[in-house]
Coordinates of C-alpha atoms in Angstrom, one line a residue:
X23 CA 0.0 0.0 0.0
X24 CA 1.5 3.0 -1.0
X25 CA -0.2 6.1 0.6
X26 CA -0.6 9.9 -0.9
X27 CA -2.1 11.4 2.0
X28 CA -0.6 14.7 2.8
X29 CA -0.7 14.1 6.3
X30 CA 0.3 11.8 7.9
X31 CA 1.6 10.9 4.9
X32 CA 3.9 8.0 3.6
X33 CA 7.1 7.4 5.9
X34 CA 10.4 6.3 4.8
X35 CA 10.9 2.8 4.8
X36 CA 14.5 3.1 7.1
X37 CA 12.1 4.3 9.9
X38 CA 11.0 0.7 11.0
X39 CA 14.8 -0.2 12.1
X40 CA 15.1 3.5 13.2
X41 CA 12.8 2.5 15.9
X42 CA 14.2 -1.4 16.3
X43 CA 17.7 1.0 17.1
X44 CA 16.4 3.4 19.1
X45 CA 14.6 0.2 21.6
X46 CA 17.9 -1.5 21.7
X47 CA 20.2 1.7 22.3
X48 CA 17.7 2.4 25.0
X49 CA 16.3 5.8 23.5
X50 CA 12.8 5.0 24.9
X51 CA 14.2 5.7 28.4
X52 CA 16.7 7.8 27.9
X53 CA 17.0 11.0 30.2
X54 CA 16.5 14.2 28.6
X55 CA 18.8 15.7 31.2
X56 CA 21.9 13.7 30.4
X57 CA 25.3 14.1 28.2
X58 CA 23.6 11.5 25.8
X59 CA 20.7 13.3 25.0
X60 CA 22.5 16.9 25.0
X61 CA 24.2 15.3 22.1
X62 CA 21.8 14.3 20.1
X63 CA 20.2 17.5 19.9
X64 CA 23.4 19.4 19.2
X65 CA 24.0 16.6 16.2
X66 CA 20.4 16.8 15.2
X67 CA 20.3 20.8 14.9
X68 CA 24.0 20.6 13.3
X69 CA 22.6 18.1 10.5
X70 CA 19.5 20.3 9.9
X71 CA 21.3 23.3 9.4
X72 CA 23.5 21.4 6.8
X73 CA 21.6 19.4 5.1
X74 CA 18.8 22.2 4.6
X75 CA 20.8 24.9 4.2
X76 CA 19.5 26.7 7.4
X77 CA 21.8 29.8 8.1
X78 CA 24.0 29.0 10.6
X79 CA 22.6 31.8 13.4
X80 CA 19.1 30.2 13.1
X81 CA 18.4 28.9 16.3
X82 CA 16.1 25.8 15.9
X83 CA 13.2 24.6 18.1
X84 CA 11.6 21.6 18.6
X85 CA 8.0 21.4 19.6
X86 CA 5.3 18.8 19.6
X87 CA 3.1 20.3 16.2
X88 CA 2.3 23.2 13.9
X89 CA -0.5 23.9 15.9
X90 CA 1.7 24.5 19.0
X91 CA 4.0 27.2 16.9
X92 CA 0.8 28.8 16.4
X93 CA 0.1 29.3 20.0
X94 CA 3.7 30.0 20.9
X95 CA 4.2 32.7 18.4
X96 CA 0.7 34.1 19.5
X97 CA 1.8 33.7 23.3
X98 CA 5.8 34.9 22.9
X99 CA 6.4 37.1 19.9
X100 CA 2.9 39.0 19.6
X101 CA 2.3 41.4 22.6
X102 CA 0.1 43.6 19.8
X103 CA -1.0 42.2 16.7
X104 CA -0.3 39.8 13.7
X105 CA -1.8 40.4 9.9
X106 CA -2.3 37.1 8.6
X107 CA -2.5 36.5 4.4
X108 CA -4.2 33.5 3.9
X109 CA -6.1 31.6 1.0
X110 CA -6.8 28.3 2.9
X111 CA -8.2 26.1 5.6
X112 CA -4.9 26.4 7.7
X113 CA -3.8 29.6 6.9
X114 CA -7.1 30.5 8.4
X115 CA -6.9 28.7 11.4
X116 CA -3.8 30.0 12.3
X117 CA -5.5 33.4 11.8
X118 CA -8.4 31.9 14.4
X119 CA -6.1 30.8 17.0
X120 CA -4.1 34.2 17.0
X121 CA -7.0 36.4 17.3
X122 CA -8.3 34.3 20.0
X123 CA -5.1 35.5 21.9
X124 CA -4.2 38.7 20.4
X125 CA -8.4 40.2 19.4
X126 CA -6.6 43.0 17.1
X127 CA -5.0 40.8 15.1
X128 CA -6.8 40.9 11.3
X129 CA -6.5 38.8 8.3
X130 CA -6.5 39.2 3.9
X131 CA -8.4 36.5 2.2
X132 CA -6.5 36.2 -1.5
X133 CA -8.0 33.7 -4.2
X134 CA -6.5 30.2 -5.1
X135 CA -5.2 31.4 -8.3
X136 CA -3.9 35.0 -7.1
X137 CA -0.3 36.0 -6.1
X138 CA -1.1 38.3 -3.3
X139 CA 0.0 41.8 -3.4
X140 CA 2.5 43.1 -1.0
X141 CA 1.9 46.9 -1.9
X142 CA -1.6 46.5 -1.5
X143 CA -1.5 45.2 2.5
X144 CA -3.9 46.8 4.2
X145 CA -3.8 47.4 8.5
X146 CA -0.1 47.1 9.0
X147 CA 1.4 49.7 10.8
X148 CA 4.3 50.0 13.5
X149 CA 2.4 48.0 16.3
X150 CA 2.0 44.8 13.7
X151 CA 4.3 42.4 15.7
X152 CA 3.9 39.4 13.4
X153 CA 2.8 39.3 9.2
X154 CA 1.8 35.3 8.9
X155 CA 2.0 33.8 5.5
X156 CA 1.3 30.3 4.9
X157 CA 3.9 28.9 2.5
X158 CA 2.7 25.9 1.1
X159 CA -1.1 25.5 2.1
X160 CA -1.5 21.9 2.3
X161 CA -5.8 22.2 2.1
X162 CA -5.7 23.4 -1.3
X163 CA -2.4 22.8 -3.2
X164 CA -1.4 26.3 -3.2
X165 CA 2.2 28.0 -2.5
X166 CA 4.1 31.2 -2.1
X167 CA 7.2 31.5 -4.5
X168 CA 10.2 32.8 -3.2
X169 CA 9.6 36.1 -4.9
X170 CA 6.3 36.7 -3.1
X171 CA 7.9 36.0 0.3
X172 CA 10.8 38.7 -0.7
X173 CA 8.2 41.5 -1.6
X174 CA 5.9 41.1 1.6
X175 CA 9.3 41.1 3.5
X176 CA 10.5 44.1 2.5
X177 CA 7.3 45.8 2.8
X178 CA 7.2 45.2 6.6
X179 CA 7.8 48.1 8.9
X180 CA 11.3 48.1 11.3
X181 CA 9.4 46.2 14.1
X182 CA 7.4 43.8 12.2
X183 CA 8.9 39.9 11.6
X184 CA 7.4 37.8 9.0
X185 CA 6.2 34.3 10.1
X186 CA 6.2 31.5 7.3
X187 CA 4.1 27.9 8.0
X188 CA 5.8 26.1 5.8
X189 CA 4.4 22.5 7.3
X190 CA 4.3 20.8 3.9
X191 CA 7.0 22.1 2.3
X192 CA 10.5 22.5 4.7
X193 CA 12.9 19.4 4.3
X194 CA 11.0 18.8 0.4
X195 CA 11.3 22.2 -0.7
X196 CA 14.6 24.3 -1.1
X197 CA 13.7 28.2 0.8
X198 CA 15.6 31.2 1.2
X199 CA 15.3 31.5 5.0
X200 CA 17.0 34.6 5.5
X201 CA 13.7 36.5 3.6
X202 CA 12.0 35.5 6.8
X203 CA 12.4 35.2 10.4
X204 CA 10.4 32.2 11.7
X205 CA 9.6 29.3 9.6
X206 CA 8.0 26.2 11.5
X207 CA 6.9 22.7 10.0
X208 CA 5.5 19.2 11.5
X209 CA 7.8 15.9 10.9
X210 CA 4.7 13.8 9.2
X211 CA 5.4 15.1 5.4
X212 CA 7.9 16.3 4.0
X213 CA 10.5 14.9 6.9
X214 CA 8.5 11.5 6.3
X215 CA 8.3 10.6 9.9
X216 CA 5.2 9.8 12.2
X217 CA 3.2 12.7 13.9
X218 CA 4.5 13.8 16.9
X219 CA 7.1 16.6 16.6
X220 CA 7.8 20.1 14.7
X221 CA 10.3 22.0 14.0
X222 CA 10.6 25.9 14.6
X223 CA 13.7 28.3 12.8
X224 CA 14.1 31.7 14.1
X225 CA 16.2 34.3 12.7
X226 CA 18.5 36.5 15.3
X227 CA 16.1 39.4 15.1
X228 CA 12.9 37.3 16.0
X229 CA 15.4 35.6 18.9
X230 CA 16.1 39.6 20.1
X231 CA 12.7 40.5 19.6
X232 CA 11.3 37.8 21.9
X233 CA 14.1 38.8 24.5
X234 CA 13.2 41.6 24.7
X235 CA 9.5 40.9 25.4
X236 CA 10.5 38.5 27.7
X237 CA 6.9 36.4 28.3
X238 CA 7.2 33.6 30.3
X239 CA 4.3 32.7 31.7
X240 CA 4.4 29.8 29.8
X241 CA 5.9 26.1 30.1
X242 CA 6.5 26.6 26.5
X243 CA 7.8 30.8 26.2
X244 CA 10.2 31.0 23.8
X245 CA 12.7 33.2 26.5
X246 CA 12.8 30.0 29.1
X247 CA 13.0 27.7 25.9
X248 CA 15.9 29.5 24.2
X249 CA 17.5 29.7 27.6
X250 CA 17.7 25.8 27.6
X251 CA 18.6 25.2 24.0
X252 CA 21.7 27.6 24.6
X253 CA 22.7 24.5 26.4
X254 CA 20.9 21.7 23.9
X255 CA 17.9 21.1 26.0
X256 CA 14.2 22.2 26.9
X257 CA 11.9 23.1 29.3
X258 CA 10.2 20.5 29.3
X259 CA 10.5 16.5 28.5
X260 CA 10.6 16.5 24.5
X261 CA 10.0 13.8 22.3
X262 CA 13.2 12.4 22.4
X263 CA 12.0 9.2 20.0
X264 CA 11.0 11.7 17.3
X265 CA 14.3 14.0 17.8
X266 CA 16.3 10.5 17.4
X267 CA 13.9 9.6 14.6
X268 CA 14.5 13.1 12.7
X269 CA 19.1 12.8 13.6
X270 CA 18.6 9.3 11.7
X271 CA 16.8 10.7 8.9
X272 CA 18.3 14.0 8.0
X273 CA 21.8 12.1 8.1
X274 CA 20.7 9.3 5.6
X275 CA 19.0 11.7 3.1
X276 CA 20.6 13.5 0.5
X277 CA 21.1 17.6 0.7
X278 CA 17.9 19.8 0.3
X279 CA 18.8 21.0 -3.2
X280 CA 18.6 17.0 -4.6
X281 CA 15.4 16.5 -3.1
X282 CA 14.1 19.8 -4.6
X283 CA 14.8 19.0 -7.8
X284 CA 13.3 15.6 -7.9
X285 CA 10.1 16.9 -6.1
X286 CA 10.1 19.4 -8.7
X287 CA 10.6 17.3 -11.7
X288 CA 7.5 14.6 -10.2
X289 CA 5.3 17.5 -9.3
X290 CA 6.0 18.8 -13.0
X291 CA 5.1 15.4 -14.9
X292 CA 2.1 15.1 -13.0
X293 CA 0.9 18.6 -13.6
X294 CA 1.7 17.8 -17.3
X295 CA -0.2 15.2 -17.3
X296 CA -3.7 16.6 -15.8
X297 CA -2.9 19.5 -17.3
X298 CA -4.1 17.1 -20.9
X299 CA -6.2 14.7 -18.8
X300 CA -10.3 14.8 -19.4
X301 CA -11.8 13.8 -16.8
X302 CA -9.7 15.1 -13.5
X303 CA -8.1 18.6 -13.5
X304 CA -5.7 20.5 -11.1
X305 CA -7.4 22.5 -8.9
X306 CA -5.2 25.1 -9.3
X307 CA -5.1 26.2 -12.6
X308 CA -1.8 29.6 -12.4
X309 CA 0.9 27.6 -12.8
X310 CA 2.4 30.5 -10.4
X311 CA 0.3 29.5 -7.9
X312 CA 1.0 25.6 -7.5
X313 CA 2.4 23.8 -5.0
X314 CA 5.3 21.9 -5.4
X315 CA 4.6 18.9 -2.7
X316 CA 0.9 18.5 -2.9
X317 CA -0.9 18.3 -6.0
X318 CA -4.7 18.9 -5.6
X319 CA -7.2 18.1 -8.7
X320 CA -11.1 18.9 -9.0
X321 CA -14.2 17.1 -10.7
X322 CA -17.5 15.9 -9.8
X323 CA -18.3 14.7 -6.3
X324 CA -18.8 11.2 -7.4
X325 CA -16.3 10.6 -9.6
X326 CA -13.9 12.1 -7.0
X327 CA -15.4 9.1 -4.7
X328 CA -14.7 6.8 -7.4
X329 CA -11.6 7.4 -8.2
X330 CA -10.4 7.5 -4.3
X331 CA -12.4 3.2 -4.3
X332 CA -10.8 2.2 -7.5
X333 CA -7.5 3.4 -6.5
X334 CA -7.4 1.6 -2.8
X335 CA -8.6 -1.6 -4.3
X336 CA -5.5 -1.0 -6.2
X337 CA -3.1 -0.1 -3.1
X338 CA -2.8 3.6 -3.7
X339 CA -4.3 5.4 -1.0
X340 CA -5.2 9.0 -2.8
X341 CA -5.7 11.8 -0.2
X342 CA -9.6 13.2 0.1
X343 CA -10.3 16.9 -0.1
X344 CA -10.3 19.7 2.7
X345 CA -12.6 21.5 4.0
X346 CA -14.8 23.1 1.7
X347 CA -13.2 21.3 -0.7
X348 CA -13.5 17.9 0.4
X349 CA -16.8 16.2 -1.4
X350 CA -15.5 17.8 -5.0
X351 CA -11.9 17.6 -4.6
X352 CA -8.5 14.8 -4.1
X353 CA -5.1 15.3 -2.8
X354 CA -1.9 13.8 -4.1
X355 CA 1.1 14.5 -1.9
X356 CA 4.5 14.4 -3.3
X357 CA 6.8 14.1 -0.5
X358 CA 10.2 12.9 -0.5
X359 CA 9.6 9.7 1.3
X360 CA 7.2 8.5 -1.2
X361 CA 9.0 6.5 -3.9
X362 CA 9.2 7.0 -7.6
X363 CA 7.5 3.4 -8.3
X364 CA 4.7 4.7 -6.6
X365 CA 4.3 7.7 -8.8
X366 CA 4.9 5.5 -12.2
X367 CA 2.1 2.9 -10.4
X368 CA -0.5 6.1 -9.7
X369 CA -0.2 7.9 -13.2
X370 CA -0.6 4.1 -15.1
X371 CA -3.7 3.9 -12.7
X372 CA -5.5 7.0 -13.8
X373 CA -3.9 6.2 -17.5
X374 CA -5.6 3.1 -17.5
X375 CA -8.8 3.9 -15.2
X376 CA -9.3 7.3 -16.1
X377 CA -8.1 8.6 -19.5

């Protein structure tokens, strides 16, 4: 069974003696507090930064989800306000949970097929702590080139950092991280690990900026955590079967700018081929606008339904819709850890099935 849900999606196949190690090298009870551990974070975060070409004065997090980042950025970094820029269901939520904390915070609804404007962003001023853009919005196959990112960047005023969820993109997707100061991501795509872990990258100015606030009423503040990964640990016990599941796989897969390409040149074919296909077509239709890692394709309700049966009886597991999207819509993720065989199996399926 090869599965193309974009969450939790397909994990690589190493991971099963990953975990047969990490029982016999007794990583299930290892204490978090010890030399051991302290190394494995410092060799995990010295990996990362290598492997995806994270700048080398990024500090790195680890928390347990995207959701948590959420929550932490509202609790930490956002004494005032955050302007969120969002065209999906996630970009939206994040929106929803930061206005629960912060009430001033407002958001910009942009269409599937637009490239949002950065001259045109309305209600930021001097006391918008955080702008929140949603890289790769996993709902709806949508994503924000580099370009994009650049001209919202520069647009922001002296005091303002720009916050990128990049969930279904970072470790699949090459990014210039130095256009933005906190990117965050779960482990269950792109990583192709099992739920249970994110990752958080913050630029020295967001690190000086939540210094300065200094909120810590929190088990999870940013100030008390960054005070314990000076020294390679955390405030609290952390998943340390997910942060030994993450060391193994960043060290056995190739650097960021391979896997890039090879996402790209998949996510290419297929977009080729629905592009010419009659029956199923993307949902996004400005090329601009695609994503990369998740390819998302439109028809009728039930032959959406029909095509998600026929493929499982074939052992391709096709992810469903999202949202409002979900009766009329199908998701196809194309993460690293999801082999090419699959890909040639799954576009002879809908050659054969659905031409």
């Amino acid at each position: 069974m090869y599965t193309f849900n974009p969450g939790p999606s397909q994990v690589y196949p190493m991971v099963r003696q990953y975990l047969q190690d990490a029982f016999d090298e007794g990583w299930l009870s290892a204490q978090h507090r010890g030399e051991r551990f302290v190394q494995l974070m410092r060799q995990t975060i010295v990996e990362m930064k290598n492997k995806l070409n994270i700048p080398q004065d990024y500090t790195i997090f680890f928390m347990s989800s995207a959701t948590e980042c959420w929550e932490v950025l509202a609790q930490s970094l956002t004494p005032n306000k955050s302007l969120h820029l969002y065209n999906g269901a996630f970009g939206e939520k994040w929106f929803e949970y930061a206005k629960a904390l912060r009430p001033a915070s407002t958001g910009i609804k942009f269409g599937l097929d637009e490239v949002p404007d950065a001259s045109k962003l309305t209600g930021l001023d001097e006391t918008t702590d955080l702008v929140c853009i949603t890289q790769n919005e996993t709902s709806n196959a949508t994503q924000l080139r580099d370009g994009v990112i650049l001209n919202i960047y520069n647009r922001l005023p002296g005091n303002t950092l720009l916050a990128v969820d990049a969930t279904s993109s970072l470790a699949g997707v090459q990014m210039k991280y130095i256009k933005a100061d906190i990117w965050y991501a779960s482990v269950q795509k792109c990583f192709g690990l099992p739920a249970g872990l994110s990752v958080m990258l913050l630029s020295p100015r967001a690190v000086e900026r939540f210094r300065k606030i200094n909120e810590r009423s929190h088990y999870n503040s940013l100030t008390a955590q960054y005070e314990k990964m000076l020294n390679f640990q955390t405030t609290h016990t952390p998943n340390v079967l997910g942060i030994y599941l993450l060391s193994r796989t960043i060290h056995d897969r190739p650097h960021i700018k391979v896997t890039h390409q090879h996402l790209q040149d998949r996510a290419t074919k297929l977009y080729d081929y629905f592009d010419q296909a009659t029956q199923l077509k993307p949902l996004v239709q400005n090329p601009e606008t695609r994503s990369t890692t998740v390819i998302g394709l439109q028809g009728p309700a039930p032959l959406i339904d029909e095509v998600k049966r026929r493929a499982l009886a074939q052992g391709l597991q096709l992810g469903s819709g999202y949202g409002n999207w979900k009766p009329t819509t199908l998701r196809i993720a194309n993460f690293p850890a999801i082999p090419d065989a699959a890909f040639e199996q799954l576009v002879q399926f809908f050659a054969k099935e659905f031409a």
